[in-house]
PDB file of C-alpha atoms in Angstrom:
ATOM      1  CA  MET A  89     -43.329 -11.195 192.132  1.00 38.00           C
ATOM      2  CA  LEU A  90     -46.876 -11.989 193.161  1.00 45.00           C
ATOM      3  CA  PRO A  91     -49.701  -9.905 194.142  1.00 53.00           C
ATOM      4  CA  LEU A  92     -50.372  -9.274 197.744  1.00 57.00           C
ATOM      5  CA  ARG A  93     -53.129 -11.876 198.563  1.00 79.00           C
ATOM      6  CA  LYS A  94     -55.529 -12.482 201.914  1.00 91.00           C
ATOM      7  CA  GLN A  95     -53.343 -14.880 203.177  1.00 94.00           C
ATOM      8  CA  VAL A  96     -55.617 -16.962 205.844  1.00 96.00           C
ATOM      9  CA  ARG A  97     -54.812 -20.564 207.940  1.00 96.00           C
ATOM     10  CA  LEU A  98     -56.634 -23.493 206.403  1.00 97.00           C
ATOM     11  CA  ALA A  99     -57.871 -24.394 210.784  1.00 96.00           C
ATOM     12  CA  ASP A 100     -59.480 -20.687 210.819  1.00 96.00           C
ATOM     13  CA  VAL A 101     -61.558 -21.288 207.124  1.00 97.00           C
ATOM     14  CA  LYS A 102     -62.421 -24.836 207.146  1.00 97.00           C
ATOM     15  CA  GLY A 103     -65.900 -24.648 207.924  1.00 96.00           C
ATOM     16  CA  GLU A 104     -66.248 -22.238 204.559  1.00 97.00           C
ATOM     17  CA  LEU A 105     -65.220 -24.135 202.414  1.00 98.00           C
ATOM     18  CA  ARG A 106     -67.295 -25.897 199.735  1.00 97.00           C
ATOM     19  CA  ASP A 107     -67.350 -29.249 197.427  1.00 97.00           C
ATOM     20  CA  GLY A 108     -66.726 -27.647 193.995  1.00 97.00           C
ATOM     21  CA  ASP A 109     -64.536 -24.488 194.922  1.00 98.00           C
ATOM     22  CA  LEU A 110     -61.894 -23.763 192.692  1.00 98.00           C
ATOM     23  CA  LEU A 111     -58.031 -24.486 193.852  1.00 98.00           C
ATOM     24  CA  LEU A 112     -55.818 -22.780 192.070  1.00 97.00           C
ATOM     25  CA  PHE A 113     -51.874 -22.933 192.060  1.00 95.00           C
ATOM     26  CA  ARG A 114     -49.408 -20.489 192.003  1.00 91.00           C
ATOM     27  CA  ARG A 115     -45.976 -21.024 191.001  1.00 76.00           C
ATOM     28  CA  ARG A 116     -43.312 -19.723 187.578  1.00 59.00           C
ATOM     29  CA  GLY A 117     -43.616 -22.595 185.668  1.00 54.00           C
ATOM     30  CA  LEU A 118     -44.175 -23.748 181.452  1.00 49.00           C
ATOM     31  CA  ILE A 119     -47.636 -23.281 182.083  1.00 47.00           C
ATOM     32  CA  SER A 120     -47.515 -19.904 183.613  1.00 40.00           C
ATOM     33  CA  ILE A 121     -44.864 -18.730 181.394  1.00 47.00           C
ATOM     34  CA  ALA A 122     -46.737 -20.008 178.352  1.00 50.00           C
ATOM     35  CA  GLY A 123     -50.078 -19.491 179.655  1.00 54.00           C
ATOM     36  CA  ARG A 124     -52.101 -16.405 180.540  1.00 65.00           C
ATOM     37  CA  GLY A 125     -51.721 -15.590 183.779  1.00 76.00           C
ATOM     38  CA  VAL A 126     -49.702 -16.958 187.146  1.00 87.00           C
ATOM     39  CA  HIS A 127     -51.445 -20.194 188.212  1.00 90.00           C
ATOM     40  CA  SER A 128     -49.635 -23.270 186.896  1.00 90.00           C
ATOM     41  CA  HIS A 129     -51.885 -26.153 188.161  1.00 94.00           C
ATOM     42  CA  ALA A 130     -56.265 -26.440 189.091  1.00 97.00           C
ATOM     43  CA  ALA A 131     -57.816 -28.321 191.588  1.00 98.00           C
ATOM     44  CA  LYS A 132     -61.255 -28.705 193.553  1.00 98.00           C
ATOM     45  CA  VAL A 133     -62.022 -29.144 196.982  1.00 98.00           C
ATOM     46  CA  ALA A 134     -64.099 -32.405 198.334  1.00 98.00           C
ATOM     47  CA  TRP A 135     -65.166 -33.351 201.475  1.00 98.00           C
ATOM     48  CA  TRP A 136     -65.195 -36.360 202.500  1.00 95.00           C
ATOM     49  CA  GLY A 137     -66.445 -36.940 206.460  1.00 95.00           C
ATOM     50  CA  ASP A 138     -64.762 -34.133 208.318  1.00 95.00           C
ATOM     51  CA  GLU A 139     -61.809 -33.586 206.111  1.00 97.00           C
ATOM     52  CA  PRO A 140     -61.512 -31.305 203.020  1.00 98.00           C
ATOM     53  CA  PHE A 141     -59.274 -32.751 200.137  1.00 98.00           C
ATOM     54  CA  CYS A 142     -58.140 -31.488 196.736  1.00 98.00           C
ATOM     55  CA  VAL A 143     -58.775 -33.826 193.993  1.00 98.00           C
ATOM     56  CA  GLU A 144     -57.420 -33.207 190.558  1.00 97.00           C
ATOM     57  CA  VAL A 145     -55.371 -34.414 187.445  1.00 96.00           C
ATOM     58  CA  ARG A 146     -51.154 -33.236 188.314  1.00 93.00           C
ATOM     59  CA  GLU A 147     -48.421 -34.414 185.604  1.00 89.00           C
ATOM     60  CA  TRP A 148     -46.075 -37.284 187.114  1.00 89.00           C
ATOM     61  CA  PHE A 149     -49.500 -38.794 189.340  1.00 92.00           C
ATOM     62  CA  GLY A 150     -52.704 -38.289 187.257  1.00 94.00           C
ATOM     63  CA  GLY A 151     -55.981 -38.380 188.862  1.00 96.00           C
ATOM     64  CA  ARG A 152     -55.600 -38.383 192.334  1.00 97.00           C
ATOM     65  CA  ALA A 153     -56.779 -37.128 196.145  1.00 97.00           C
ATOM     66  CA  VAL A 154     -54.689 -35.838 198.740  1.00 98.00           C
ATOM     67  CA  THR A 155     -55.772 -34.152 201.907  1.00 98.00           C
ATOM     68  CA  LEU A 156     -55.420 -30.164 201.172  1.00 98.00           C
ATOM     69  CA  ALA A 157     -53.786 -29.569 204.401  1.00 97.00           C
ATOM     70  CA  SER A 158     -50.900 -32.029 202.652  1.00 97.00           C
ATOM     71  CA  GLN A 159     -50.776 -29.500 199.501  1.00 97.00           C
ATOM     72  CA  ILE A 160     -50.571 -26.530 201.821  1.00 97.00           C
ATOM     73  CA  GLU A 161     -48.046 -28.028 203.442  1.00 96.00           C
ATOM     74  CA  ARG A 162     -45.715 -27.987 200.108  1.00 95.00           C
ATOM     75  CA  CYS A 163     -47.120 -24.879 198.918  1.00 94.00           C
ATOM     76  CA  PRO A 164     -47.993 -22.525 201.771  1.00 94.00           C
ATOM     77  CA  GLY A 165     -49.157 -19.517 200.417  1.00 93.00           C
ATOM     78  CA  ARG A 166     -49.320 -20.197 196.674  1.00 94.00           C
ATOM     79  CA  ILE A 167     -52.445 -22.123 196.850  1.00 97.00           C
ATOM     80  CA  ASP A 168     -55.575 -19.369 195.825  1.00 97.00           C
ATOM     81  CA  LEU A 169     -59.294 -20.201 197.158  1.00 98.00           C
ATOM     82  CA  PHE A 170     -61.806 -19.121 194.424  1.00 98.00           C
ATOM     83  CA  ARG A 171     -65.294 -19.708 195.109  1.00 98.00           C
ATOM     84  CA  ALA A 172     -67.327 -21.856 192.689  1.00 98.00           C
ATOM     85  CA  ASN A 173     -70.738 -19.526 191.747  1.00 98.00           C
ATOM     86  CA  PRO A 174     -70.400 -16.948 193.861  1.00 96.00           C
ATOM     87  CA  GLY A 175     -73.521 -15.615 195.095  1.00 96.00           C
ATOM     88  CA  ASN A 176     -75.586 -18.540 193.584  1.00 96.00           C
ATOM     89  CA  ARG A 177     -75.471 -16.603 190.078  1.00 97.00           C
ATOM     90  CA  TRP A 178     -75.818 -20.088 188.093  1.00 98.00           C
ATOM     91  CA  PRO A 179     -78.476 -21.593 190.053  1.00 98.00           C
ATOM     92  CA  GLU A 180     -78.502 -24.360 187.796  1.00 98.00           C
ATOM     93  CA  TYR A 181     -74.984 -25.867 189.160  1.00 98.00           C
ATOM     94  CA  ASP A 182     -74.455 -28.943 191.341  1.00 98.00           C
ATOM     95  CA  ALA A 183     -71.564 -28.710 193.130  1.00 98.00           C
ATOM     96  CA  ALA A 184     -72.153 -32.194 194.573  1.00 98.00           C
ATOM     97  CA  ALA A 185     -72.108 -33.487 190.587  1.00 98.00           C
ATOM     98  CA  ALA A 186     -69.114 -31.485 189.548  1.00 98.00           C
ATOM     99  CA  THR A 187     -67.111 -33.124 192.671  1.00 98.00           C
ATOM    100  CA  ARG A 188     -67.931 -36.760 192.174  1.00 98.00           C
ATOM    101  CA  TYR A 189     -67.003 -35.889 188.405  1.00 97.00           C
ATOM    102  CA  MET A 190     -63.662 -34.982 189.953  1.00 97.00           C
ATOM    103  CA  ARG A 191     -63.320 -37.493 192.216  1.00 97.00           C
ATOM    104  CA  LEU A 192     -63.835 -40.644 189.510  1.00 96.00           C
ATOM    105  CA  LEU A 193     -61.054 -39.254 187.624  1.00 96.00           C
ATOM    106  CA  ALA A 194     -59.125 -40.446 190.653  1.00 95.00           C
ATOM    107  CA  GLY A 195     -57.062 -43.296 188.596  1.00 94.00           C
ATOM    108  CA  CYS A 196     -56.824 -41.788 185.406  1.00 93.00           C
ATOM    109  CA  ASP A 197     -52.931 -40.633 183.221  1.00 91.00           C
ATOM    110  CA  TYR A 198     -52.502 -37.210 182.903  1.00 88.00           C
ATOM    111  CA  GLY A 199     -53.212 -35.612 179.550  1.00 79.00           C
ATOM    112  CA  TYR A 200     -49.614 -34.919 178.224  1.00 75.00           C
ATOM    113  CA  ALA A 201     -50.505 -34.731 174.633  1.00 70.00           C
ATOM    114  CA  ALA A 202     -53.094 -32.617 175.472  1.00 66.00           C
ATOM    115  CA  VAL A 203     -50.872 -29.977 177.297  1.00 63.00           C
ATOM    116  CA  ILE A 204     -48.701 -30.309 174.268  1.00 64.00           C
ATOM    117  CA  GLU A 205     -51.764 -29.795 172.437  1.00 68.00           C
ATOM    118  CA  ALA A 206     -52.592 -26.389 174.459  1.00 61.00           C
ATOM    119  CA  ALA A 207     -49.274 -24.958 174.426  1.00 61.00           C
ATOM    120  CA  LEU A 208     -48.598 -25.438 170.820  1.00 57.00           C
ATOM    121  CA  LEU A 209     -51.743 -22.950 170.531  1.00 57.00           C
ATOM    122  CA  HIS A 210     -49.028 -20.234 171.943  1.00 49.00           C
ATOM    123  CA  LEU A 211     -46.113 -20.856 169.100  1.00 49.00           C
ATOM    124  CA  PRO A 212     -46.243 -17.000 167.262  1.00 53.00           C
ATOM    125  CA  ILE A 213     -46.545 -19.361 163.741  1.00 55.00           C
ATOM    126  CA  THR A 214     -49.564 -21.374 165.354  1.00 47.00           C
ATOM    127  CA  ARG A 215     -51.283 -18.292 166.593  1.00 46.00           C
ATOM    128  CA  MET A 216     -51.277 -16.891 162.842  1.00 49.00           C
ATOM    129  CA  CYS A 217     -52.015 -19.915 161.496  1.00 55.00           C
ATOM    130  CA  VAL A 218     -55.332 -21.341 163.924  1.00 52.00           C
ATOM    131  CA  THR A 219     -57.103 -20.262 166.811  1.00 55.00           C
ATOM    132  CA  ALA A 220     -58.105 -21.738 169.483  1.00 54.00           C
ATOM    133  CA  ASP A 221     -61.094 -23.721 169.701  1.00 53.00           C
ATOM    134  CA  VAL A 222     -63.743 -22.253 171.312  1.00 53.00           C
ATOM    135  CA  GLU A 223     -66.764 -25.617 170.662  1.00 60.00           C
ATOM    136  CA  ASP A 224     -67.220 -28.386 173.278  1.00 62.00           C
ATOM    137  CA  ARG A 225     -68.239 -30.789 170.818  1.00 62.00           C
ATOM    138  CA  ALA A 226     -67.502 -33.662 172.720  1.00 54.00           C
ATOM    139  CA  VAL A 227     -65.108 -34.700 175.189  1.00 57.00           C
ATOM    140  CA  SER A 228     -62.033 -35.860 174.388  1.00 61.00           C
ATOM    141  CA  ARG A 229     -60.730 -39.551 174.256  1.00 71.00           C
ATOM    142  CA  ARG A 230     -57.528 -38.292 175.600  1.00 79.00           C
ATOM    143  CA  PRO A 231     -56.725 -37.844 179.461  1.00 88.00           C
ATOM    144  CA  PRO A 232     -57.140 -34.515 180.247  1.00 92.00           C
ATOM    145  CA  PHE A 233     -54.638 -31.749 182.291  1.00 93.00           C
ATOM    146  CA  CYS A 234     -55.813 -29.720 185.657  1.00 94.00           C
ATOM    147  CA  SER A 235     -57.565 -27.454 184.295  1.00 94.00           C
ATOM    148  CA  GLN A 236     -59.656 -28.985 182.079  1.00 94.00           C
ATOM    149  CA  ALA A 237     -60.663 -31.926 184.713  1.00 96.00           C
ATOM    150  CA  CYS A 238     -62.107 -28.540 186.307  1.00 98.00           C
ATOM    151  CA  ALA A 239     -63.488 -26.960 183.225  1.00 96.00           C
ATOM    152  CA  MET A 240     -65.240 -30.133 182.485  1.00 95.00           C
ATOM    153  CA  ALA A 241     -66.666 -31.629 185.841  1.00 97.00           C
ATOM    154  CA  ASP A 242     -68.314 -28.167 186.029  1.00 98.00           C
ATOM    155  CA  ARG A 243     -69.455 -28.137 182.516  1.00 96.00           C
ATOM    156  CA  LEU A 244     -70.233 -32.029 181.974  1.00 95.00           C
ATOM    157  CA  ALA A 245     -71.588 -32.674 185.682  1.00 96.00           C
ATOM    158  CA  GLY A 246     -72.336 -29.205 187.246  1.00 98.00           C
ATOM    159  CA  GLY A 247     -74.031 -27.884 184.379  1.00 97.00           C
ATOM    160  CA  VAL A 248     -72.164 -25.067 184.056  1.00 97.00           C
ATOM    161  CA  ASP A 249     -69.271 -23.691 181.342  1.00 96.00           C
ATOM    162  CA  PRO A 250     -66.453 -21.946 183.060  1.00 97.00           C
ATOM    163  CA  ALA A 251     -65.037 -20.916 180.225  1.00 93.00           C
ATOM    164  CA  PRO A 252     -68.175 -20.758 178.236  1.00 91.00           C
ATOM    165  CA  TYR A 253     -65.720 -18.934 174.937  1.00 86.00           C
ATOM    166  CA  LEU A 254     -63.423 -21.848 175.429  1.00 87.00           C
ATOM    167  CA  ALA A 255     -62.813 -25.309 174.553  1.00 86.00           C
ATOM    168  CA  ASP A 256     -62.054 -27.574 177.730  1.00 88.00           C
ATOM    169  CA  ARG A 257     -59.216 -29.047 175.887  1.00 85.00           C
ATOM    170  CA  VAL A 258     -57.643 -25.453 175.789  1.00 84.00           C
ATOM    171  CA  THR A 259     -58.544 -24.100 178.958  1.00 90.00           C
ATOM    172  CA  GLU A 260     -55.566 -22.927 181.431  1.00 90.00           C
ATOM    173  CA  PRO A 261     -55.541 -22.672 184.859  1.00 93.00           C
ATOM    174  CA  ALA A 262     -55.228 -18.086 184.260  1.00 91.00           C
ATOM    175  CA  ASP A 263     -58.842 -18.962 182.106  1.00 92.00           C
ATOM    176  CA  LEU A 264     -60.267 -20.117 185.490  1.00 96.00           C
ATOM    177  CA  ALA A 265     -58.941 -17.512 187.672  1.00 94.00           C
ATOM    178  CA  ARG A 266     -60.641 -15.158 185.309  1.00 93.00           C
ATOM    179  CA  SER A 267     -63.602 -16.671 185.067  1.00 96.00           C
ATOM    180  CA  PRO A 268     -66.886 -15.142 186.359  1.00 97.00           C
ATOM    181  CA  PHE A 269     -68.163 -18.089 187.451  1.00 98.00           C
ATOM    182  CA  TYR A 270     -65.157 -18.351 190.261  1.00 98.00           C
ATOM    183  CA  GLN A 271     -64.511 -15.190 192.719  1.00 97.00           C
ATOM    184  CA  TYR A 272     -60.616 -15.170 194.538  1.00 96.00           C
ATOM    185  CA  GLN A 273     -61.864 -15.759 198.536  1.00 96.00           C
ATOM    186  CA  PHE A 274     -58.166 -16.180 199.732  1.00 97.00           C
ATOM    187  CA  THR A 275     -54.834 -17.265 199.662  1.00 97.00           C
ATOM    188  CA  PHE A 276     -53.478 -20.833 202.303  1.00 97.00           C
ATOM    189  CA  ALA A 277     -50.951 -19.651 204.139  1.00 94.00           C
ATOM    190  CA  GLY A 278     -48.785 -22.483 205.711  1.00 77.00           C
ATOM    191  CA  GLU A 279     -49.800 -23.138 209.334  1.00 69.00           C
TER     192      GLU A 279
END
């Protein structure tokens, strides 16, 4: 059972959406089961003209941009919006640059190898022998997975590391949900 959320219609809150806001998708799946929370996918809001888009790196598709309305229609009641940089606590954050970074990922492959590598850290024997990487030494040469892409966009282009005690390559959607860099606003109900 998912906790109660503030349900809103896109039409009622469209004017409140900002470039760089975080979209976290709730569904029961391997990532949410093996991970550390209820969210299984991460994406960002990007405005094109007067239409909000969902920019993401998604399994089966890779990097892409689709209308936010189309995703809400597919997943009513399961997309949570988190405000990036609530209250402008990080004045150095550049939401426009983070959004451009996510747009530039359109067309990239999905990071299946990176997801497997991050998932292996949850195995009991692995957890006893290996600790999660906390340093972002360099950008991975492998294609990113969803939450890795969002963390990279905010850290590399936006100028703020949303999960400073985790490397981007092991950052899961639930880690972003717990980050003080994001603040839950509402959940999109179906139209």
